[in-house]
PDB file of C-alpha atoms in Angstrom:
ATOM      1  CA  UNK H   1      64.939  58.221 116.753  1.00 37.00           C
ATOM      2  CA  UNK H   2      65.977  61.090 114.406  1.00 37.00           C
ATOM      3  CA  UNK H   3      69.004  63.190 114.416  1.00 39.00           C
ATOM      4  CA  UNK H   4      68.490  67.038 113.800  1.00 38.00           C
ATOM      5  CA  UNK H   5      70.685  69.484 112.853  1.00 34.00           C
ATOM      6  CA  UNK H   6      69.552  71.771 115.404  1.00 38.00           C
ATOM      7  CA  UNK H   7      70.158  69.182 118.023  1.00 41.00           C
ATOM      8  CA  UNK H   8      72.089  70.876 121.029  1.00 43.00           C
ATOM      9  CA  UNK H   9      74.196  67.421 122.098  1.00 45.00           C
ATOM     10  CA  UNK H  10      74.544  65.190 119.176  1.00 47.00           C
ATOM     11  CA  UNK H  11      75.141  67.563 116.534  1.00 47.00           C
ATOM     12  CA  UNK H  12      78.040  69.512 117.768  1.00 53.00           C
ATOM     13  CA  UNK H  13      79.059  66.521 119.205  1.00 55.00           C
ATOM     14  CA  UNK H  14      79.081  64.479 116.155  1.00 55.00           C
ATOM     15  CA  UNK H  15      80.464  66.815 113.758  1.00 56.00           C
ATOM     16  CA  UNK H  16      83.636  67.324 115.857  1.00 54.00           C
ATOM     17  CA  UNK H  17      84.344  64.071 115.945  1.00 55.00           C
ATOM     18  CA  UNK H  18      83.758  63.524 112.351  1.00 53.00           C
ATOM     19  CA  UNK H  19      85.815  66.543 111.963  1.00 55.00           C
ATOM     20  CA  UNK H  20      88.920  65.411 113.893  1.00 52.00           C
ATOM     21  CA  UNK H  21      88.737  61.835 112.517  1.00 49.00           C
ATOM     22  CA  UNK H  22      88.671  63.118 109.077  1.00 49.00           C
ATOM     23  CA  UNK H  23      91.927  64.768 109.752  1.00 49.00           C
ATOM     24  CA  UNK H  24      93.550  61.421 110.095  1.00 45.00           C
ATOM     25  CA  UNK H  25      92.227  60.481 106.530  1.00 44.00           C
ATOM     26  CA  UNK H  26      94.020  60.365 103.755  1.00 43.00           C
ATOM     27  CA  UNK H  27      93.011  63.101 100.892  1.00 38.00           C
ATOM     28  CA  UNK H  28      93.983  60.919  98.119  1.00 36.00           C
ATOM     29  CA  UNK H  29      91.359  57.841  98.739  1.00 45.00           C
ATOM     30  CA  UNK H  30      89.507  57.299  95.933  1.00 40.00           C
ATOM     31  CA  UNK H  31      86.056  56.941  95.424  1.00 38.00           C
ATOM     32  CA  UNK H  32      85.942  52.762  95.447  1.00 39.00           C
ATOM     33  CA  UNK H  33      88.216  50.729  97.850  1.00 42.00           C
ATOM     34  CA  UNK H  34      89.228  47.299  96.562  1.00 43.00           C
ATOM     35  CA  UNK H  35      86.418  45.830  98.300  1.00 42.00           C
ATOM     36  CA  UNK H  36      84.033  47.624  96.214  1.00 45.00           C
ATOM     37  CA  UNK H  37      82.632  49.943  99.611  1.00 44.00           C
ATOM     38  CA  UNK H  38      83.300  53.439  99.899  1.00 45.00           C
ATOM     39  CA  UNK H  39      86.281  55.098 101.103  1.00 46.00           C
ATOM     40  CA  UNK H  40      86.582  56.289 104.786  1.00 45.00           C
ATOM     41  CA  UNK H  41      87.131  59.891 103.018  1.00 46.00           C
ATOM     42  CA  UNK H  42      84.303  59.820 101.071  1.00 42.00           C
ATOM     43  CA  UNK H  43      82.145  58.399 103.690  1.00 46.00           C
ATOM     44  CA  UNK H  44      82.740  60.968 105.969  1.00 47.00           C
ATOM     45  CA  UNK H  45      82.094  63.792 103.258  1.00 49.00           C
ATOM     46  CA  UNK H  46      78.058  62.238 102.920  1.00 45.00           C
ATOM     47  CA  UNK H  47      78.618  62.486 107.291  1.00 49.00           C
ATOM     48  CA  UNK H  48      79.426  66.290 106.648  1.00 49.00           C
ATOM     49  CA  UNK H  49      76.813  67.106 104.359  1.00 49.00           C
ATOM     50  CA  UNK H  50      74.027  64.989 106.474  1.00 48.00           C
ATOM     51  CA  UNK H  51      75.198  66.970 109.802  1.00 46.00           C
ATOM     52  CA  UNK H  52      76.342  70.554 108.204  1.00 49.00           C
ATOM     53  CA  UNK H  53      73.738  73.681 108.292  1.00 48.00           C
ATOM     54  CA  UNK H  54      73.908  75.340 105.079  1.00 48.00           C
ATOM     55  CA  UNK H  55      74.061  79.107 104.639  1.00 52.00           C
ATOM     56  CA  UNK H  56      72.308  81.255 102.172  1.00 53.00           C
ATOM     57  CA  UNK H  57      71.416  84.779 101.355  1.00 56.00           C
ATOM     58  CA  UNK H  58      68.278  86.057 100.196  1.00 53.00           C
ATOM     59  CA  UNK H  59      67.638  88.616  97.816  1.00 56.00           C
ATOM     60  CA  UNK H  60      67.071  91.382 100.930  1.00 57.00           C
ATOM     61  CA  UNK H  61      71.141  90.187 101.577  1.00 60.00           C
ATOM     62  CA  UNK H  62      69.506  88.693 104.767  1.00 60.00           C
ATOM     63  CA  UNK H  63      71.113  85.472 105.797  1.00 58.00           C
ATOM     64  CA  UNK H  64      69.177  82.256 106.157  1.00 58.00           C
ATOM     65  CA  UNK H  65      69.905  78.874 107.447  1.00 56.00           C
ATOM     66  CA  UNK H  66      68.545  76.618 105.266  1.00 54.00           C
ATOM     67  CA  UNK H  67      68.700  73.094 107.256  1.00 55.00           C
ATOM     68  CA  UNK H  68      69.064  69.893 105.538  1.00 52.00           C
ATOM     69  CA  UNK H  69      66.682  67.332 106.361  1.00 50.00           C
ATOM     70  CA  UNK H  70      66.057  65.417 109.312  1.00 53.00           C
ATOM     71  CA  UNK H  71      68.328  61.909 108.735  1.00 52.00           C
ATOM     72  CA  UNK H  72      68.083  59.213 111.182  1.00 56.00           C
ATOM     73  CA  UNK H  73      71.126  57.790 113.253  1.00 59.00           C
ATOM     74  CA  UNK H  74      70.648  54.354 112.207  1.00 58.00           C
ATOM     75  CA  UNK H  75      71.812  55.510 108.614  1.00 70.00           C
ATOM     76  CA  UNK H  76      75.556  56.213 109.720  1.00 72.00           C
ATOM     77  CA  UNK H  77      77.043  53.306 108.746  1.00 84.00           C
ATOM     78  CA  UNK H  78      78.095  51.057 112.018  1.00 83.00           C
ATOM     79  CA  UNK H  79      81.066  50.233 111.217  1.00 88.00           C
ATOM     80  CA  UNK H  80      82.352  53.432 110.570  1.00 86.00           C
ATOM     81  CA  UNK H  81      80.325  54.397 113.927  1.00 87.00           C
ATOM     82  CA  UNK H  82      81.937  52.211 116.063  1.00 91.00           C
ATOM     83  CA  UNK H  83      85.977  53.725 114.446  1.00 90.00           C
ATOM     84  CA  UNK H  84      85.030  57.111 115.360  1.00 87.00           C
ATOM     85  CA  UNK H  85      83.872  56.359 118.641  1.00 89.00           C
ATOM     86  CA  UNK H  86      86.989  54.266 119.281  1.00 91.00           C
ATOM     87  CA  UNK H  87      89.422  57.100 117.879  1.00 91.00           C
ATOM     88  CA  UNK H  88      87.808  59.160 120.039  1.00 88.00           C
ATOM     89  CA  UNK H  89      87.516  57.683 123.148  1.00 90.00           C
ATOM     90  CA  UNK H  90      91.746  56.927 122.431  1.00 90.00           C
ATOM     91  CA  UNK H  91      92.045  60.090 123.875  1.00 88.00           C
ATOM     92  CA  UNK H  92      89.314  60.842 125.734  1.00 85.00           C
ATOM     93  CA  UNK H  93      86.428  59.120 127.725  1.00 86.00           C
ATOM     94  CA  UNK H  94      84.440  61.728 129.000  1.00 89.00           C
ATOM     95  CA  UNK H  95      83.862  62.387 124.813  1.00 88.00           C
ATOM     96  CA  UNK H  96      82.552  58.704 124.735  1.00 87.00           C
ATOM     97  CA  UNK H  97      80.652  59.278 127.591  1.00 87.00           C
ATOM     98  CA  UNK H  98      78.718  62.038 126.397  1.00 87.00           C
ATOM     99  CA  UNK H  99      78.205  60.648 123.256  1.00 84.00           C
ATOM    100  CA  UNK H 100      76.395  57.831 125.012  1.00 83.00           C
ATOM    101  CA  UNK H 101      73.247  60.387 126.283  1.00 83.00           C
ATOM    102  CA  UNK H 102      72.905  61.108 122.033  1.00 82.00           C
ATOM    103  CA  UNK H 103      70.370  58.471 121.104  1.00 80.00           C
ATOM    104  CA  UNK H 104      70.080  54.810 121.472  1.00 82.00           C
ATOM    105  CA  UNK H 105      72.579  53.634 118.702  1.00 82.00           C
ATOM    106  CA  UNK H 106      75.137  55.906 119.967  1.00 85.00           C
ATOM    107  CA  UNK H 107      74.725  54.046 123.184  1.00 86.00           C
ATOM    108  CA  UNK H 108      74.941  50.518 121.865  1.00 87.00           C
ATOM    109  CA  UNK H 109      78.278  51.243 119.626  1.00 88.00           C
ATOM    110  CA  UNK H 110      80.106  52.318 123.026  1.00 89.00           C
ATOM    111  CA  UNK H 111      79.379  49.588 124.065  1.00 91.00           C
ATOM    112  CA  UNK H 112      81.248  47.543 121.349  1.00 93.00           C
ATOM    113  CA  UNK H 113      84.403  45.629 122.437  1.00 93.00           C
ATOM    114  CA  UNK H 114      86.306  47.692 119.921  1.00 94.00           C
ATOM    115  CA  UNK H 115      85.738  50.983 121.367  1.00 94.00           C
ATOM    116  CA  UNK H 116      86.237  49.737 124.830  1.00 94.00           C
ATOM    117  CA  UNK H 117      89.347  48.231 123.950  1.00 95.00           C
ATOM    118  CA  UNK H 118      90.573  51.247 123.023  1.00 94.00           C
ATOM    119  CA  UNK H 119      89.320  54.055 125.336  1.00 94.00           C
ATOM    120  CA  UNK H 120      91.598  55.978 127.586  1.00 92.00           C
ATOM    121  CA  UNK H 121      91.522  55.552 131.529  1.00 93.00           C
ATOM    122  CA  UNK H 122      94.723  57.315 131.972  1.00 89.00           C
ATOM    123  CA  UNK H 123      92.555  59.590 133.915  1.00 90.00           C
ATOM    124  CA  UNK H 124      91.499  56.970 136.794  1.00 92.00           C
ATOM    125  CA  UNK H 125      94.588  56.342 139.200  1.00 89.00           C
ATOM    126  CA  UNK H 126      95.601  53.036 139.031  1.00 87.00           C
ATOM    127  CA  UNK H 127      95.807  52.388 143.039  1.00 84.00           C
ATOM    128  CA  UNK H 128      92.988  54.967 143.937  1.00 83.00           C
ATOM    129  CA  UNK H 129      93.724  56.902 147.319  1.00 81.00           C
ATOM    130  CA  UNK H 130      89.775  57.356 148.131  1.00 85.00           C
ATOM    131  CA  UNK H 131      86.798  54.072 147.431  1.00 88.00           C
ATOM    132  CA  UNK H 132      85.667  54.461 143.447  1.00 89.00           C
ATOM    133  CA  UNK H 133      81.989  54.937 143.201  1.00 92.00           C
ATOM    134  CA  UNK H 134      80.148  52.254 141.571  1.00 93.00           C
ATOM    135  CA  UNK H 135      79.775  53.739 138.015  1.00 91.00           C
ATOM    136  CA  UNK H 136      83.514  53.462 137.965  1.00 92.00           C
ATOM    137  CA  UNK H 137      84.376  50.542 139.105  1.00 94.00           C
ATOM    138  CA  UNK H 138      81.413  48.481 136.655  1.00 93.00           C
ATOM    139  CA  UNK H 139      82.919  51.057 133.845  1.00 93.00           C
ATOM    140  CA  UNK H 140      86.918  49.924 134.882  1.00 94.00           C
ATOM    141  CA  UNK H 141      86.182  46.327 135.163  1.00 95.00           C
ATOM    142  CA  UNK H 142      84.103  46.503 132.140  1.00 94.00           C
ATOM    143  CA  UNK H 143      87.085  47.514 130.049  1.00 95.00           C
ATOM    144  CA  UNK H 144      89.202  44.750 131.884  1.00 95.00           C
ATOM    145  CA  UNK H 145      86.493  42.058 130.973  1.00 95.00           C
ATOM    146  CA  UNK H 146      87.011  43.415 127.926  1.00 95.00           C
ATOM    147  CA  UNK H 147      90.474  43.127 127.095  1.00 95.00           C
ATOM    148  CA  UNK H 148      91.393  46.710 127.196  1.00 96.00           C
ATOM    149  CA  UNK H 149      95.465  46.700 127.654  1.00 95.00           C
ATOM    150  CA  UNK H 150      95.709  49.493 130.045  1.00 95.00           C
ATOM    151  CA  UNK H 151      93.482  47.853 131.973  1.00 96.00           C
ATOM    152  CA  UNK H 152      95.429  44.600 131.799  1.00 97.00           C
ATOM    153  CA  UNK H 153      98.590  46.146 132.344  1.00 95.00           C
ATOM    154  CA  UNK H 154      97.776  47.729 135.821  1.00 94.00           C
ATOM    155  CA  UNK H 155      95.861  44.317 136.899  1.00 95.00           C
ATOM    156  CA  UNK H 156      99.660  42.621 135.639  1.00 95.00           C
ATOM    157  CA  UNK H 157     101.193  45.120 137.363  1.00 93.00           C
ATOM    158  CA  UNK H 158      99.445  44.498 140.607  1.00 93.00           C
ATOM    159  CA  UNK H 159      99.159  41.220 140.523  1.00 94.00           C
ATOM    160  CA  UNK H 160     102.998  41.051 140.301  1.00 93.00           C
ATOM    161  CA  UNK H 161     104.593  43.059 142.094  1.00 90.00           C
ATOM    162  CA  UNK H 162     101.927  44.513 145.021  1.00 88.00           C
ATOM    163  CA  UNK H 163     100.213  40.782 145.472  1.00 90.00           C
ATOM    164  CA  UNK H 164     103.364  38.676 144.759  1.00 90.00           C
ATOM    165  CA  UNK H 165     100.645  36.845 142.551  1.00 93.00           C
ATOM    166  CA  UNK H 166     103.457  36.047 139.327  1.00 94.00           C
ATOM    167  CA  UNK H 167     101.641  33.634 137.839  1.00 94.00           C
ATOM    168  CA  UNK H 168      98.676  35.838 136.920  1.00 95.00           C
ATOM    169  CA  UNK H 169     100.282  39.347 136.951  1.00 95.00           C
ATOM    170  CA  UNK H 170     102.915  37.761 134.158  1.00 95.00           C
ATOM    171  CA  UNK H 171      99.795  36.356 131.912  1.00 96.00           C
ATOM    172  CA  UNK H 172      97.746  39.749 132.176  1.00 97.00           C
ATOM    173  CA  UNK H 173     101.323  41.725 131.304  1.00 96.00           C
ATOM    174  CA  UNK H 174     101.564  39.329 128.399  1.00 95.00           C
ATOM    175  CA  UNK H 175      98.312  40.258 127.573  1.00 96.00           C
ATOM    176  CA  UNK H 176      98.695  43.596 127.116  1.00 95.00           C
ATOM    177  CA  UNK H 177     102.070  43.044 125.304  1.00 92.00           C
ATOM    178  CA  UNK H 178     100.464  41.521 122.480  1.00 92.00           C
ATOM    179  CA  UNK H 179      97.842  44.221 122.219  1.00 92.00           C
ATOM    180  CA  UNK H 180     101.109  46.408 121.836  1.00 87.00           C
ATOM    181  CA  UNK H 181     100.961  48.460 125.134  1.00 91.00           C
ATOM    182  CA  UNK H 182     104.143  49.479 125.504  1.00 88.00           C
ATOM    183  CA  UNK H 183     104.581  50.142 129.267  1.00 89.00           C
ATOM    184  CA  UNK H 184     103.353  46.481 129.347  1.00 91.00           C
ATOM    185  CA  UNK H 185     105.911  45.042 126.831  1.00 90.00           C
ATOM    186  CA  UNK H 186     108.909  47.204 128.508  1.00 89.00           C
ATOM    187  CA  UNK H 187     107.929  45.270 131.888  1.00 91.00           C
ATOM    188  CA  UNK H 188     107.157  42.259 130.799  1.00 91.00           C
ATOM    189  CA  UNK H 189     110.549  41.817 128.632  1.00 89.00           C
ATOM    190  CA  UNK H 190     112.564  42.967 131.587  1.00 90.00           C
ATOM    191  CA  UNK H 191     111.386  40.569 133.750  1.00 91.00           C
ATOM    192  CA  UNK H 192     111.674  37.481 131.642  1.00 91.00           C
ATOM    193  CA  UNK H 193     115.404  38.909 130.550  1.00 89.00           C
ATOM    194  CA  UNK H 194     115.963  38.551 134.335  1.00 88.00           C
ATOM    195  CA  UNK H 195     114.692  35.002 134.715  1.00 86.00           C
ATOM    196  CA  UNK H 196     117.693  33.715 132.810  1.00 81.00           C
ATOM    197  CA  UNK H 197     118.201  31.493 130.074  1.00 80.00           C
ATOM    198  CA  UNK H 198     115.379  30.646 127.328  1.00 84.00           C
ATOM    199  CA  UNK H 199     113.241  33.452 129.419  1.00 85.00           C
ATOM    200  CA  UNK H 200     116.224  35.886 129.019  1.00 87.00           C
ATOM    201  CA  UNK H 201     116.288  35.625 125.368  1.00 87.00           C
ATOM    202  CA  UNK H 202     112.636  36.377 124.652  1.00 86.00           C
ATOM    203  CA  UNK H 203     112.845  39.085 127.025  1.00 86.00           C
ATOM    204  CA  UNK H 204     115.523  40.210 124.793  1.00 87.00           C
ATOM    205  CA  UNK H 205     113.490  39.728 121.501  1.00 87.00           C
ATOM    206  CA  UNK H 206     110.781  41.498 122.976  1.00 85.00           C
ATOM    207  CA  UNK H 207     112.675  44.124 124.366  1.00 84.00           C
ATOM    208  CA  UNK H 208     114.738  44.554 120.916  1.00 84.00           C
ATOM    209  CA  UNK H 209     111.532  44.585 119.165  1.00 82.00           C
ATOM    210  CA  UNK H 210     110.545  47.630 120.675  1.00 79.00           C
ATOM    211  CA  UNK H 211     113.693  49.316 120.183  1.00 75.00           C
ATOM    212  CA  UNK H 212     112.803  48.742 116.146  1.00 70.00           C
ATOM    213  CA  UNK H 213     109.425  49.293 116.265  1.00 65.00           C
ATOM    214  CA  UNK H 214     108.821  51.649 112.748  1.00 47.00           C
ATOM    215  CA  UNK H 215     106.708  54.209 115.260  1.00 53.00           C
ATOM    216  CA  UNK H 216     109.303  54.727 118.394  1.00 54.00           C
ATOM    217  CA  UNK H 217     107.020  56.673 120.109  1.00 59.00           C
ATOM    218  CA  UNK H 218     108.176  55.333 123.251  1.00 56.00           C
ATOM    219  CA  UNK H 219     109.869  56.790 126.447  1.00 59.00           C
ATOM    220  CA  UNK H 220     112.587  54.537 128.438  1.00 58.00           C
ATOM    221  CA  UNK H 221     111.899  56.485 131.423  1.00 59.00           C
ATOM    222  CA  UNK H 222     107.916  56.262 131.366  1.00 62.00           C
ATOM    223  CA  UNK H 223     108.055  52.939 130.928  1.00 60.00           C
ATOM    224  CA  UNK H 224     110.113  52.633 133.894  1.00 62.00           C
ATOM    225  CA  UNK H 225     108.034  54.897 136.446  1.00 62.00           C
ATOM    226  CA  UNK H 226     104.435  54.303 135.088  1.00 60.00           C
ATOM    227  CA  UNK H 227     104.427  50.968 137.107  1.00 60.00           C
ATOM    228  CA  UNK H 228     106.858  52.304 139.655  1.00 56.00           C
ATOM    229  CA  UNK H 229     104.539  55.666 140.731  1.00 55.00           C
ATOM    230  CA  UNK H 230     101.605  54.008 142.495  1.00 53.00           C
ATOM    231  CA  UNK H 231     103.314  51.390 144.336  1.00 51.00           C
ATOM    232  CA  UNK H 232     105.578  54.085 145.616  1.00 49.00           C
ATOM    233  CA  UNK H 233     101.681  55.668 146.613  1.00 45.00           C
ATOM    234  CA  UNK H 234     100.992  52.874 147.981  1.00 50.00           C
ATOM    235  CA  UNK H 235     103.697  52.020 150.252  1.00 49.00           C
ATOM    236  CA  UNK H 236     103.733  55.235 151.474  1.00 48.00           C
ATOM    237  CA  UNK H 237     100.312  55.182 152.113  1.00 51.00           C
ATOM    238  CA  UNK H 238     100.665  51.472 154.608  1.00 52.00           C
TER     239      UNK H 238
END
């Protein structure tokens, strides 16, 4: 399968997100990385120029778009693929979801463990008021299966406190602690600092831990109602 230029979905599609991960970049990487690949910079430039219309003016002063040729999907390096795609989807699955009607290889590198790891469901309630179709539910449980740690955090969260299950909801919060969710580490802290003794003090490293975390971009007060709100739903809703 070939990817135009003048392709309505994948083009405009592809060169945002190459656009917006580029931003992330880093200007200064140089041409070679220690490993002897190219940079992610310099990567992404060949991504521009493969996926970029070029402009030019004819003698007349009438415009022309002069389109580069036709380059195949399955030259995009995978790797690099599958970061975009996962960068993306950070923020927002219905993105990942389009990019998924693209082409085959689009497809397949959705599917990668990485990128569902990764992808957002902030946007699915964790105790649903109304059934989930089916499309949902395989996409939700595929992301639990595997390992995403929002996904493990509101299975915890269940599991613990809705289910009385503690055995299982304190594995899947610990879970999604060491994948660094931090609703999941706040939770999971407190309630081994309240279980006393040895448990209290790694609650306390844990908690500490996030208090000098180098990116602090963490809320006291979400981490306190995210796992409060829908069992609050819920009990209203018995």
């Amino acid at each position: 399968m070939v990817f135009s230029t003048d392709n309505s979905v994948a083009n405009p599609l592809l060169t945002a997100i190459i656009d917006g991960l580029a931003t992330e970049l880093s200007v200064a990487d140089t041409s070679v990385s220690s490993s002897g690949h190219p940079s992610s910079s310099i990567r992404m430039g060949v991504l521009r120029q493969r996926t970029h219309q070029k402009n030019t003016t004819s003698s007349h002063g009438i415009k022309r778009t002069k389109k580069h040729p036709k380059t195949t999907i399955a030259s995009l390096p995978k790797d690099l693929l599958v970061d975009i795609l996962a960068h993306v989807g950070s923020s927002s699955f219905i993105d990942v979801f389009n990019a998924k009607q693209c082409c085959k290889d689009f497809l397949e590198a959705t599917e990668e463990h990485y990128v569902i790891q990764r992808i957002s469901i902030d946007k699915f309630p964790m105790i649903p008021w109304y059934p989930q179709s089916d499309n949902v539910c395989s996409f939700l449980m595929n992301c639990f299966d595997k390992g995403n740690p929002e996904s493990l955090f509101r299975r915890g969260i269940i599991d613990y406190f809705e289910k009385a299950e503690v055995e299982s909801g304190m594995e899947y919060l610990k879970m999604a602690s060491k994948k660094e969710h931090t609703e999941a580490t706040y939770v999971y802290g407190m309630i081994l600092l309240s279980q006393g003794d040895r448990m209290s003090d790694q609650g306390l490293k844990l908690l500490n831990s996030m208090r000098n975390s180098l990116s602090r971009c963490w809320n006291v007060d979400d981490c306190r109602n995210k796992p409060k709100t829908p069992l609050k739903i819920k009990s209203s809703s018995n």
